[in-house]
């Protein structure tokens, strides 16, 4: 480890201090150094408030808005080749107007998801390209959070069953999906900042009793790095999940007390969506006012679009310097694409099996417990990881295998001769417990491993890379699912591409070398700052 330090010419030794205001414990006689704005507990709490603020709208956007669109498309659609209304339970064959033609009513939702994911990646290319400069990270994050919440506000006015309301709600959902990637990237970019600014990443030494620097053993240093990173990553996820639980609990209360009939039961979701948007805006402003601003390097040019594009070329040219980070990024993207699209399909399938309208109350409980089990999964992993001598990559393998099994189980139901495969409501509850808990823990592990391999000054840029590369799969997979669903009218068929993506992702998780990636992160990204004429 000493050779790595010498080769990379790291001059400063980060020291953790023993203070109520800071993380960690070290001798009081440690030499003074400039205090980082992110080293205080107040900063961590402020960041958690911002994470919480996005939860209410993110929760309803992922669960209630698709349900509203699914119900709206079902009510306005008809059986293929007839003018008869669509069934609301069991095997549902239903088409609805989409553009110049007609598509399966579930494909309608999946097509919109594909459009939103494509726009999400395009926006992220620009924002993550400039977010690491000056004070842009914090400013861009709060703007995207407020806009995200604002898109949810009009939903309560869409109670009438008209095609105009369906189109308007669809446009708002696509806009919400687009903005969601922006704040998600900027929010995640704070993880390596917290790790680095408290000495979690660059620190490879401690102050001994004689006042001299003593090198920490490499494995011990890495364990400290992952323990701290796990804490921050899980706290961020849990904060967002608590925000999501808040809005979903409101949805549960509304649906069980409104007295709305089965035919119009989805209307209860509309009020919950609007309330979720209000909560996001209010707590987003509170978090923004309390979170310290972290100053990045000065902007080399006022031509922001050109600067963003040039920095992306610089980022891709750095692949030979940080190959392990790129390997994990690709594996993470493939997993996230399969994971998120499977979640979309399983939610739509649950409503078909339980019944559209008649099962809406049960659906609110199902979505609420999904977030609850996800939170339990992350918290369990956070407490278990520091106490067991089990490498973080090995945890990732276990979580990934369980994810693959859950999706594979759904594909078994493609055959009409097989009686399992999410054809009965109890199967969904078992899937939810296994899939939600392990997926949440794996997401946290991904963020920790990825953050530990990022070079200084490129945090938002590298986290934006995940969404940018997702342009290649994030919109294609929902599009493929839409076409498959349009042909088969069976939501278990679209699970096949998700299963293939997770199997391929597993190969990348095995391939990347975490230890080498951590050492690579000590290399300077650029010898010369990026300039734009």
Short mmCIF file of C-alpha atoms in Angstrom, two decimals:
data_model
loop_
_atom_site.label_atom_id
_atom_site.label_comp_id
_atom_site.label_asym_id
_atom_site.label_seq_id
_atom_site.Cartn_x
_atom_site.Cartn_y
_atom_site.Cartn_z
CA UNK A 1 0.00 0.00 0.00
CA UNK A 2 2.89 2.31 0.67
CA UNK A 3 4.00 1.87 -2.94
CA UNK A 4 0.58 2.94 -4.17
CA UNK A 5 0.72 6.05 -2.04
CA UNK A 6 4.17 6.96 -3.29
CA UNK A 7 3.37 6.26 -6.92
CA UNK A 8 0.28 8.41 -6.84
CA UNK A 9 2.06 11.20 -4.89
CA UNK A 10 -0.69 11.71 -2.38
CA UNK A 11 0.56 14.47 -0.12
CA UNK A 12 -2.34 14.97 2.24
CA UNK A 13 -3.25 12.46 4.92
CA UNK A 14 -6.95 12.62 5.85
CA UNK A 15 -7.54 12.33 9.59
CA UNK A 16 -10.87 11.51 11.19
CA UNK A 17 -11.63 13.60 14.26
CA UNK A 18 -13.26 12.83 17.55
CA UNK A 19 -16.08 15.35 17.62
CA UNK A 20 -19.84 15.51 18.00
CA UNK A 21 -19.90 17.39 14.74
CA UNK A 22 -17.87 14.86 12.74
CA UNK A 23 -17.69 11.18 11.92
CA UNK A 24 -15.10 8.81 13.32
CA UNK A 25 -12.73 8.83 16.30
CA UNK A 26 -9.05 9.75 16.33
CA UNK A 27 -6.67 11.28 18.86
CA UNK A 28 -7.36 14.85 19.87
CA UNK A 29 -3.79 15.89 19.08
CA UNK A 30 -4.26 15.20 15.37
CA UNK A 31 -2.90 18.04 13.25
CA UNK A 32 -5.38 20.67 12.12
CA UNK A 33 -6.67 20.63 8.56
CA UNK A 34 -9.38 22.59 6.76
CA UNK A 35 -12.83 21.45 7.79
CA UNK A 36 -14.96 20.05 4.98
CA UNK A 37 -18.58 21.25 4.76
CA UNK A 38 -19.67 17.63 4.30
CA UNK A 39 -17.83 16.33 7.33
CA UNK A 40 -20.56 17.31 9.78
CA UNK A 41 -23.56 15.28 10.88
CA UNK A 42 -25.71 18.27 9.99
CA UNK A 43 -24.66 17.91 6.35
CA UNK A 44 -25.49 14.20 6.34
CA UNK A 45 -28.92 14.87 7.87
CA UNK A 46 -29.60 17.60 5.28
CA UNK A 47 -28.69 15.20 2.48
CA UNK A 48 -31.01 12.58 3.99
CA UNK A 49 -33.83 15.15 4.01
CA UNK A 50 -33.27 15.71 0.31
CA UNK A 51 -33.30 11.94 -0.25
CA UNK A 52 -36.55 11.79 1.74
CA UNK A 53 -38.08 14.59 -0.33
CA UNK A 54 -37.83 12.65 -3.58
CA UNK A 55 -39.43 9.54 -2.07
CA UNK A 56 -43.10 10.64 -2.02
CA UNK A 57 -43.25 11.50 -5.72
CA UNK A 58 -40.92 8.67 -6.76
CA UNK A 59 -43.16 6.20 -4.94
CA UNK A 60 -46.39 7.29 -6.59
CA UNK A 61 -44.69 7.76 -9.99
CA UNK A 62 -43.48 4.16 -9.97
CA UNK A 63 -46.66 2.57 -8.57
CA UNK A 64 -49.77 4.74 -8.70
CA UNK A 65 -49.27 6.60 -12.00
CA UNK A 66 -48.81 3.36 -14.02
CA UNK A 67 -51.90 1.99 -12.27
CA UNK A 68 -53.88 5.10 -13.23
CA UNK A 69 -52.72 4.84 -16.84
CA UNK A 70 -53.44 1.10 -16.92
CA UNK A 71 -56.97 1.63 -15.59
CA UNK A 72 -57.57 4.57 -17.91
CA UNK A 73 -56.41 2.60 -20.94
CA UNK A 74 -58.58 -0.34 -19.86
CA UNK A 75 -61.68 1.82 -19.44
CA UNK A 76 -61.19 3.64 -22.75
CA UNK A 77 -60.09 0.54 -24.65
CA UNK A 78 -62.01 -2.39 -26.13
CA UNK A 79 -61.59 -6.05 -26.95
CA UNK A 80 -59.58 -6.53 -30.17
CA UNK A 81 -61.86 -6.59 -33.23
CA UNK A 82 -64.99 -5.64 -31.26
CA UNK A 83 -66.59 -2.67 -29.53
CA UNK A 84 -67.03 -4.60 -26.29
CA UNK A 85 -65.48 -3.19 -23.08
CA UNK A 86 -62.33 -4.79 -21.74
CA UNK A 87 -62.28 -7.38 -18.98
CA UNK A 88 -60.77 -6.31 -15.68
CA UNK A 89 -59.47 -9.57 -14.29
CA UNK A 90 -57.76 -12.77 -15.38
CA UNK A 91 -56.62 -13.05 -19.00
CA UNK A 92 -57.28 -9.54 -20.29
CA UNK A 93 -57.15 -8.87 -24.04
CA UNK A 94 -57.61 -5.15 -24.49
CA UNK A 95 -56.41 -2.56 -27.01
CA UNK A 96 -56.43 1.23 -26.79
CA UNK A 97 -55.66 4.03 -29.21
CA UNK A 98 -51.97 4.95 -29.33
CA UNK A 99 -50.85 7.42 -31.95
CA UNK A 100 -52.23 6.43 -35.33
CA UNK A 101 -53.00 2.86 -34.31
CA UNK A 102 -53.97 0.66 -31.38
CA UNK A 103 -51.84 -1.24 -28.88
CA UNK A 104 -52.39 -3.60 -25.97
CA UNK A 105 -53.42 -1.57 -22.93
CA UNK A 106 -50.41 -2.78 -20.95
CA UNK A 107 -48.13 -2.07 -23.92
CA UNK A 108 -49.45 1.50 -23.76
CA UNK A 109 -47.83 1.91 -20.33
CA UNK A 110 -44.61 0.16 -21.38
CA UNK A 111 -44.24 2.32 -24.52
CA UNK A 112 -44.50 5.45 -22.39
CA UNK A 113 -41.86 4.06 -20.06
CA UNK A 114 -39.53 3.52 -23.02
CA UNK A 115 -39.98 7.12 -24.19
CA UNK A 116 -39.35 8.48 -20.69
CA UNK A 117 -36.19 6.43 -20.20
CA UNK A 118 -34.74 7.66 -23.50
CA UNK A 119 -35.39 11.31 -22.59
CA UNK A 120 -34.01 10.67 -19.11
CA UNK A 121 -30.65 9.64 -20.53
CA UNK A 122 -30.42 12.62 -22.88
CA UNK A 123 -31.04 15.10 -20.04
CA UNK A 124 -28.52 13.34 -17.82
CA UNK A 125 -25.80 13.67 -20.46
CA UNK A 126 -25.99 17.44 -20.12
CA UNK A 127 -26.54 17.82 -16.37
CA UNK A 128 -23.94 15.34 -15.17
CA UNK A 129 -21.44 16.88 -17.58
CA UNK A 130 -21.47 20.21 -15.74
CA UNK A 131 -22.66 19.30 -12.21
CA UNK A 132 -19.15 18.83 -10.79
CA UNK A 133 -18.26 22.47 -11.48
CA UNK A 134 -18.71 25.41 -9.09
CA UNK A 135 -21.96 25.19 -7.05
CA UNK A 136 -23.94 23.57 -9.83
CA UNK A 137 -24.39 20.20 -8.11
CA UNK A 138 -26.63 21.51 -5.34
CA UNK A 139 -28.48 24.03 -7.52
CA UNK A 140 -29.26 21.58 -10.31
CA UNK A 141 -30.38 18.98 -7.78
CA UNK A 142 -32.94 21.21 -6.06
CA UNK A 143 -34.28 22.52 -9.38
CA UNK A 144 -34.82 18.98 -10.66
CA UNK A 145 -36.45 17.90 -7.37
CA UNK A 146 -38.95 20.80 -7.39
CA UNK A 147 -39.82 20.23 -11.05
CA UNK A 148 -40.21 16.52 -10.31
CA UNK A 149 -42.72 17.25 -7.56
CA UNK A 150 -44.53 19.89 -9.63
CA UNK A 151 -45.31 17.37 -12.39
CA UNK A 152 -47.33 15.35 -9.85
CA UNK A 153 -49.55 18.23 -8.72
CA UNK A 154 -52.17 18.23 -11.56
CA UNK A 155 -53.13 14.54 -11.25
CA UNK A 156 -56.01 15.13 -8.87
CA UNK A 157 -57.85 16.92 -11.70
CA UNK A 158 -57.83 13.87 -14.01
CA UNK A 159 -60.83 12.07 -12.47
CA UNK A 160 -62.97 12.18 -15.63
CA UNK A 161 -62.58 9.17 -17.92
CA UNK A 162 -61.59 11.02 -21.10
CA UNK A 163 -58.90 10.37 -23.68
CA UNK A 164 -57.65 13.94 -23.17
CA UNK A 165 -56.98 13.26 -19.48
CA UNK A 166 -55.24 9.99 -20.37
CA UNK A 167 -52.91 11.78 -22.82
CA UNK A 168 -52.17 14.60 -20.35
CA UNK A 169 -51.41 12.17 -17.53
CA UNK A 170 -49.19 10.20 -19.92
CA UNK A 171 -47.21 13.31 -20.87
CA UNK A 172 -46.71 14.22 -17.21
CA UNK A 173 -45.50 10.70 -16.40
CA UNK A 174 -42.95 10.80 -19.22
CA UNK A 175 -41.77 14.19 -17.91
CA UNK A 176 -41.49 12.83 -14.37
CA UNK A 177 -39.41 9.88 -15.60
CA UNK A 178 -37.15 12.26 -17.52
CA UNK A 179 -36.43 14.49 -14.51
CA UNK A 180 -36.09 11.54 -12.13
CA UNK A 181 -32.78 10.54 -13.68
CA UNK A 182 -31.37 14.03 -13.18
CA UNK A 183 -31.94 14.29 -9.45
CA UNK A 184 -31.04 10.61 -8.98
CA UNK A 185 -27.61 11.12 -10.54
CA UNK A 186 -26.85 14.26 -8.55
CA UNK A 187 -28.13 12.73 -5.32
CA UNK A 188 -25.95 9.63 -5.75
CA UNK A 189 -22.89 11.75 -6.56
CA UNK A 190 -22.86 12.91 -2.94
CA UNK A 191 -21.96 9.39 -1.75
CA UNK A 192 -18.30 9.49 -2.90
CA UNK A 193 -18.12 13.10 -1.71
CA UNK A 194 -19.14 12.10 1.80
CA UNK A 195 -16.74 9.16 1.70
CA UNK A 196 -13.86 11.25 0.37
CA UNK A 197 -14.36 14.37 2.45
CA UNK A 198 -14.34 12.41 5.69
CA UNK A 199 -11.18 10.59 4.74
CA UNK A 200 -12.97 7.40 3.80
CA UNK A 201 -11.53 7.12 0.33
CA UNK A 202 -8.17 8.88 0.16
CA UNK A 203 -7.17 8.08 3.72
CA UNK A 204 -4.67 5.27 3.86
CA UNK A 205 -3.00 6.33 7.09
CA UNK A 206 -3.68 7.22 10.71
CA UNK A 207 -1.83 9.20 13.37
CA UNK A 208 0.01 6.97 15.86
CA UNK A 209 0.65 7.70 19.55
CA UNK A 210 3.99 9.26 18.68
CA UNK A 211 2.27 11.74 16.37
CA UNK A 212 3.67 10.15 13.21
CA UNK A 213 1.69 8.83 10.27
CA UNK A 214 1.23 5.08 10.34
CA UNK A 215 0.09 3.25 7.22
CA UNK A 216 -3.09 1.22 7.66
CA UNK A 217 -3.13 -2.32 6.35
CA UNK A 218 -4.79 -2.42 2.95
CA UNK A 219 -7.60 -4.81 3.92
CA UNK A 220 -8.38 -2.82 7.07
CA UNK A 221 -8.49 0.38 5.05
CA UNK A 222 -10.85 -1.13 2.51
CA UNK A 223 -13.10 -2.48 5.25
CA UNK A 224 -13.35 1.01 6.76
CA UNK A 225 -14.09 2.42 3.32
CA UNK A 226 -16.91 -0.04 2.62
CA UNK A 227 -18.36 0.23 6.14
CA UNK A 228 -18.64 4.01 5.87
CA UNK A 229 -19.87 3.87 2.29
CA UNK A 230 -22.49 1.29 3.22
CA UNK A 231 -23.73 3.51 6.04
CA UNK A 232 -24.16 6.56 3.79
CA UNK A 233 -25.61 4.61 0.87
CA UNK A 234 -28.16 2.75 2.99
CA UNK A 235 -29.16 5.89 4.91
CA UNK A 236 -29.84 7.62 1.60
CA UNK A 237 -31.92 4.71 0.30
CA UNK A 238 -33.80 4.37 3.57
CA UNK A 239 -34.57 8.10 3.63
CA UNK A 240 -36.01 7.87 0.14
CA UNK A 241 -37.95 4.74 1.10
CA UNK A 242 -39.41 6.46 4.15
CA UNK A 243 -40.57 9.27 1.86
CA UNK A 244 -42.11 6.68 -0.45
CA UNK A 245 -43.79 4.91 2.47
CA UNK A 246 -45.27 8.25 3.54
CA UNK A 247 -47.04 8.79 0.23
CA UNK A 248 -48.05 5.13 -0.14
CA UNK A 249 -49.48 5.10 3.39
CA UNK A 250 -51.52 8.14 2.43
CA UNK A 251 -52.72 6.15 -0.57
CA UNK A 252 -53.70 3.21 1.64
CA UNK A 253 -55.67 5.49 3.96
CA UNK A 254 -57.45 7.22 1.07
CA UNK A 255 -58.47 4.01 -0.69
CA UNK A 256 -59.77 2.39 2.51
CA UNK A 257 -61.74 5.42 3.71
CA UNK A 258 -63.05 7.05 0.52
CA UNK A 259 -65.84 4.55 -0.16
CA UNK A 260 -65.12 4.72 -3.90
CA UNK A 261 -66.67 1.88 -5.91
CA UNK A 262 -64.71 -0.82 -7.66
CA UNK A 263 -65.29 0.73 -11.09
CA UNK A 264 -63.73 4.07 -10.13
CA UNK A 265 -61.34 2.81 -7.47
CA UNK A 266 -58.24 4.01 -9.36
CA UNK A 267 -59.37 7.63 -8.80
CA UNK A 268 -58.20 7.34 -5.21
CA UNK A 269 -54.65 7.15 -6.54
CA UNK A 270 -54.95 10.62 -8.10
CA UNK A 271 -55.17 12.48 -4.80
CA UNK A 272 -52.28 10.48 -3.36
CA UNK A 273 -50.13 11.43 -6.38
CA UNK A 274 -50.83 15.13 -5.91
CA UNK A 275 -50.10 14.95 -2.17
CA UNK A 276 -46.83 13.17 -2.95
CA UNK A 277 -45.80 16.05 -5.21
CA UNK A 278 -46.54 18.59 -2.46
CA UNK A 279 -44.41 16.68 0.05
CA UNK A 280 -41.51 16.52 -2.42
CA UNK A 281 -41.50 20.26 -2.98
CA UNK A 282 -41.75 21.18 0.72
CA UNK A 283 -39.04 18.83 1.99
CA UNK A 284 -36.87 19.50 -1.05
CA UNK A 285 -36.72 23.18 -0.13
CA UNK A 286 -35.93 22.33 3.52
CA UNK A 287 -33.10 20.04 2.49
CA UNK A 288 -31.71 22.59 0.06
CA UNK A 289 -31.60 25.30 2.73
CA UNK A 290 -29.72 23.09 5.20
CA UNK A 291 -27.31 21.22 2.89
CA UNK A 292 -23.89 22.90 2.61
CA UNK A 293 -22.72 23.82 -0.86
CA UNK A 294 -19.65 22.02 -2.17
CA UNK A 295 -17.59 24.14 -4.54
CA UNK A 296 -16.10 22.39 -7.51
CA UNK A 297 -13.54 23.75 -9.98
CA UNK A 298 -14.30 26.96 -11.85
CA UNK A 299 -16.16 26.60 -15.11
CA UNK A 300 -13.65 26.71 -17.97
CA UNK A 301 -16.30 28.02 -20.35
CA UNK A 302 -19.78 29.52 -20.36
CA UNK A 303 -20.67 27.37 -23.35
CA UNK A 304 -22.28 24.68 -21.21
CA UNK A 305 -23.65 22.37 -23.94
CA UNK A 306 -20.27 22.17 -25.69
CA UNK A 307 -18.51 21.72 -22.35
CA UNK A 308 -20.83 18.85 -21.40
CA UNK A 309 -20.29 17.05 -24.71
CA UNK A 310 -16.51 17.52 -24.57
CA UNK A 311 -16.36 16.18 -21.03
CA UNK A 312 -18.24 13.07 -22.12
CA UNK A 313 -15.62 12.42 -24.79
CA UNK A 314 -12.99 12.84 -22.08
CA UNK A 315 -14.86 10.39 -19.88
CA UNK A 316 -15.01 7.65 -22.50
CA UNK A 317 -11.31 8.18 -23.28
CA UNK A 318 -10.58 7.39 -19.63
CA UNK A 319 -11.82 3.79 -19.92
CA UNK A 320 -8.25 2.38 -20.06
CA UNK A 321 -7.39 4.31 -16.88
CA UNK A 322 -10.45 3.16 -14.88
CA UNK A 323 -11.50 -0.12 -16.55
CA UNK A 324 -12.94 -1.73 -13.40
CA UNK A 325 -15.33 1.16 -12.76
CA UNK A 326 -16.60 0.86 -16.32
CA UNK A 327 -17.06 -2.92 -16.00
CA UNK A 328 -19.15 -2.53 -12.86
CA UNK A 329 -21.07 0.34 -14.47
CA UNK A 330 -22.09 -1.87 -17.40
CA UNK A 331 -23.10 -4.72 -15.09
CA UNK A 332 -25.03 -2.29 -12.89
CA UNK A 333 -26.83 -0.85 -15.93
CA UNK A 334 -27.87 -4.26 -17.20
CA UNK A 335 -29.08 -5.29 -13.74
CA UNK A 336 -30.94 -2.00 -13.19
CA UNK A 337 -32.64 -2.22 -16.58
CA UNK A 338 -33.83 -5.78 -15.95
CA UNK A 339 -34.77 -4.98 -12.34
CA UNK A 340 -36.76 -1.81 -13.03
CA UNK A 341 -38.61 -3.22 -16.04
CA UNK A 342 -39.47 -6.40 -14.17
CA UNK A 343 -40.91 -4.24 -11.40
CA UNK A 344 -43.08 -2.46 -13.96
CA UNK A 345 -44.36 -5.74 -15.38
CA UNK A 346 -44.96 -7.44 -12.02
CA UNK A 347 -47.01 -4.46 -10.80
CA UNK A 348 -49.24 -4.52 -13.88
CA UNK A 349 -49.57 -8.30 -13.60
CA UNK A 350 -50.57 -8.10 -9.93
CA UNK A 351 -53.46 -5.81 -10.83
CA UNK A 352 -54.60 -8.20 -13.57
CA UNK A 353 -54.49 -11.24 -11.27
CA UNK A 354 -56.14 -9.46 -8.32
CA UNK A 355 -58.55 -7.53 -10.55
CA UNK A 356 -58.50 -3.95 -11.86
CA UNK A 357 -60.69 -1.84 -9.63
CA UNK A 358 -61.77 -4.61 -7.25
CA UNK A 359 -58.13 -5.23 -6.27
CA UNK A 360 -57.06 -1.60 -5.95
CA UNK A 361 -57.18 -1.61 -2.16
CA UNK A 362 -55.06 -4.73 -2.07
CA UNK A 363 -52.70 -3.11 -4.59
CA UNK A 364 -52.06 -0.16 -2.25
CA UNK A 365 -51.06 -2.58 0.50
CA UNK A 366 -48.91 -4.54 -1.95
CA UNK A 367 -46.99 -1.45 -3.04
CA UNK A 368 -46.60 -0.26 0.55
CA UNK A 369 -45.14 -3.55 1.76
CA UNK A 370 -42.82 -3.68 -1.27
CA UNK A 371 -41.06 -0.52 -0.08
CA UNK A 372 -41.18 -1.71 3.51
CA UNK A 373 -39.45 -5.00 2.68
CA UNK A 374 -36.92 -3.12 0.55
CA UNK A 375 -36.06 -0.92 3.52
CA UNK A 376 -35.70 -3.97 5.76
CA UNK A 377 -33.36 -5.53 3.22
CA UNK A 378 -31.07 -2.50 3.11
CA UNK A 379 -31.02 -2.07 6.88
CA UNK A 380 -30.32 -5.76 7.45
CA UNK A 381 -27.39 -5.64 5.07
CA UNK A 382 -26.07 -2.44 6.68
CA UNK A 383 -25.94 -4.11 10.10
CA UNK A 384 -24.72 -7.50 8.90
CA UNK A 385 -21.93 -6.34 6.57
CA UNK A 386 -19.54 -4.85 9.19
CA UNK A 387 -20.00 -7.86 11.47
CA UNK A 388 -19.34 -10.72 9.06
CA UNK A 389 -16.11 -11.49 7.26
CA UNK A 390 -17.85 -11.70 3.89
CA UNK A 391 -16.65 -9.63 0.94
CA UNK A 392 -18.96 -7.07 -0.57
CA UNK A 393 -18.74 -8.67 -4.03
CA UNK A 394 -19.89 -11.98 -2.56
CA UNK A 395 -22.96 -10.26 -1.15
CA UNK A 396 -23.64 -8.88 -4.62
CA UNK A 397 -23.47 -12.41 -6.08
CA UNK A 398 -26.03 -13.72 -3.57
CA UNK A 399 -28.44 -10.82 -4.13
CA UNK A 400 -28.14 -11.18 -7.91
CA UNK A 401 -28.84 -14.92 -7.87
CA UNK A 402 -32.05 -14.38 -5.85
CA UNK A 403 -33.14 -11.67 -8.31
CA UNK A 404 -32.59 -14.01 -11.24
CA UNK A 405 -34.60 -16.77 -9.54
CA UNK A 406 -37.58 -14.46 -8.93
CA UNK A 407 -37.74 -13.42 -12.58
CA UNK A 408 -37.23 -17.00 -13.77
CA UNK A 409 -40.20 -18.05 -11.64
CA UNK A 410 -42.42 -15.67 -13.58
CA UNK A 411 -41.33 -17.06 -16.96
CA UNK A 412 -42.52 -20.50 -15.87
CA UNK A 413 -46.07 -19.18 -16.02
CA UNK A 414 -45.83 -18.53 -19.77
CA UNK A 415 -47.11 -22.06 -20.36
CA UNK A 416 -50.81 -22.55 -19.75
CA UNK A 417 -50.02 -26.06 -18.53
CA UNK A 418 -47.90 -24.76 -15.62
CA UNK A 419 -49.94 -23.79 -12.58
CA UNK A 420 -47.30 -21.51 -11.06
CA UNK A 421 -45.54 -18.40 -12.31
CA UNK A 422 -47.40 -15.53 -10.63
CA UNK A 423 -50.85 -16.87 -11.42
CA UNK A 424 -52.04 -16.62 -7.81
CA UNK A 425 -51.88 -13.65 -5.45
CA UNK A 426 -49.84 -15.44 -2.69
CA UNK A 427 -46.97 -15.92 -5.17
CA UNK A 428 -46.63 -12.16 -5.49
CA UNK A 429 -46.15 -11.70 -1.74
CA UNK A 430 -43.34 -14.28 -1.65
CA UNK A 431 -41.70 -12.69 -4.70
CA UNK A 432 -42.00 -9.27 -3.15
CA UNK A 433 -40.21 -10.28 0.03
CA UNK A 434 -37.33 -11.97 -1.77
CA UNK A 435 -36.97 -9.58 -4.70
CA UNK A 436 -37.47 -6.28 -2.87
CA UNK A 437 -35.13 -7.07 0.01
CA UNK A 438 -32.25 -8.32 -2.14
CA UNK A 439 -32.69 -5.66 -4.85
CA UNK A 440 -32.51 -2.81 -2.35
CA UNK A 441 -29.43 -4.30 -0.70
CA UNK A 442 -27.79 -4.86 -4.10
CA UNK A 443 -28.47 -1.26 -5.14
CA UNK A 444 -26.76 -0.05 -1.98
CA UNK A 445 -23.81 -2.38 -2.58
CA UNK A 446 -23.54 -1.16 -6.18
CA UNK A 447 -23.34 2.47 -5.09
CA UNK A 448 -20.68 1.71 -2.49
CA UNK A 449 -18.50 -0.36 -4.82
CA UNK A 450 -18.85 2.13 -7.66
CA UNK A 451 -18.18 5.17 -5.45
CA UNK A 452 -14.97 3.56 -4.14
CA UNK A 453 -13.55 3.41 -7.69
CA UNK A 454 -14.29 6.98 -8.84
CA UNK A 455 -11.56 9.60 -9.39
CA UNK A 456 -11.78 12.88 -7.51
CA UNK A 457 -13.72 15.66 -9.21
CA UNK A 458 -15.76 13.37 -11.49
CA UNK A 459 -18.36 12.08 -9.03
CA UNK A 460 -21.52 13.37 -10.75
CA UNK A 461 -20.01 12.65 -14.15
CA UNK A 462 -19.35 8.99 -13.40
CA UNK A 463 -22.72 8.49 -11.70
CA UNK A 464 -24.29 10.13 -14.74
CA UNK A 465 -22.48 7.57 -16.84
CA UNK A 466 -24.80 4.89 -15.48
CA UNK A 467 -27.87 6.65 -16.86
CA UNK A 468 -26.15 7.77 -20.05
CA UNK A 469 -25.04 4.26 -21.00
CA UNK A 470 -28.54 3.19 -20.02
CA UNK A 471 -29.63 4.93 -23.24
CA UNK A 472 -28.54 1.74 -24.99
CA UNK A 473 -30.73 -0.58 -22.90
CA UNK A 474 -33.01 1.52 -20.68
CA UNK A 475 -35.42 2.45 -23.48
CA UNK A 476 -34.87 -0.56 -25.73
CA UNK A 477 -35.94 -3.10 -23.12
CA UNK A 478 -39.33 -1.45 -22.37
CA UNK A 479 -39.80 -1.11 -26.12
CA UNK A 480 -39.09 -4.82 -26.62
CA UNK A 481 -41.44 -5.62 -23.74
CA UNK A 482 -44.14 -3.46 -25.34
CA UNK A 483 -43.89 -5.29 -28.67
CA UNK A 484 -43.91 -8.69 -26.95
CA UNK A 485 -46.92 -7.77 -24.84
CA UNK A 486 -48.73 -6.37 -27.88
CA UNK A 487 -48.33 -9.72 -29.64
CA UNK A 488 -48.97 -12.09 -26.73
CA UNK A 489 -51.29 -10.23 -24.30
CA UNK A 490 -49.42 -12.16 -21.57
CA UNK A 491 -47.33 -10.12 -19.13
CA UNK A 492 -45.11 -13.12 -18.34
CA UNK A 493 -43.53 -13.09 -21.79
CA UNK A 494 -41.93 -9.62 -21.27
CA UNK A 495 -40.09 -11.08 -18.27
CA UNK A 496 -37.82 -13.05 -20.64
CA UNK A 497 -35.64 -10.09 -21.78
CA UNK A 498 -35.28 -9.05 -18.13
CA UNK A 499 -34.06 -12.54 -17.23
CA UNK A 500 -31.48 -12.46 -20.03
CA UNK A 501 -30.23 -9.03 -18.95
CA UNK A 502 -29.63 -10.16 -15.36
CA UNK A 503 -27.75 -13.26 -16.51
CA UNK A 504 -25.46 -11.12 -18.69
CA UNK A 505 -25.05 -8.62 -15.84
CA UNK A 506 -23.86 -11.44 -13.57
CA UNK A 507 -20.94 -11.98 -15.94
CA UNK A 508 -19.81 -8.37 -15.54
CA UNK A 509 -20.06 -8.62 -11.74
CA UNK A 510 -17.73 -11.62 -11.84
CA UNK A 511 -15.39 -9.89 -14.31
CA UNK A 512 -14.63 -6.59 -12.57
CA UNK A 513 -11.80 -6.40 -10.00
CA UNK A 514 -12.81 -4.24 -7.03
CA UNK A 515 -9.36 -4.10 -5.43
CA UNK A 516 -7.74 -2.91 -8.65
CA UNK A 517 -10.55 -0.38 -9.16
CA UNK A 518 -9.88 1.21 -5.76
CA UNK A 519 -6.20 1.62 -6.60
CA UNK A 520 -7.07 3.05 -10.02
CA UNK A 521 -9.25 5.71 -8.35
CA UNK A 522 -6.10 7.28 -6.87
CA UNK A 523 -4.94 8.24 -10.36
CA UNK A 524 -5.57 11.81 -11.46
CA UNK A 525 -8.25 11.98 -14.14
CA UNK A 526 -6.63 14.75 -16.14
CA UNK A 527 -3.22 16.34 -16.19
CA UNK A 528 -4.78 19.41 -17.80
CA UNK A 529 -8.19 20.93 -17.09
CA UNK A 530 -10.83 20.66 -19.80
CA UNK A 531 -11.04 23.86 -21.82
CA UNK A 532 -13.52 25.01 -24.39
CA UNK A 533 -12.90 27.75 -26.91
#
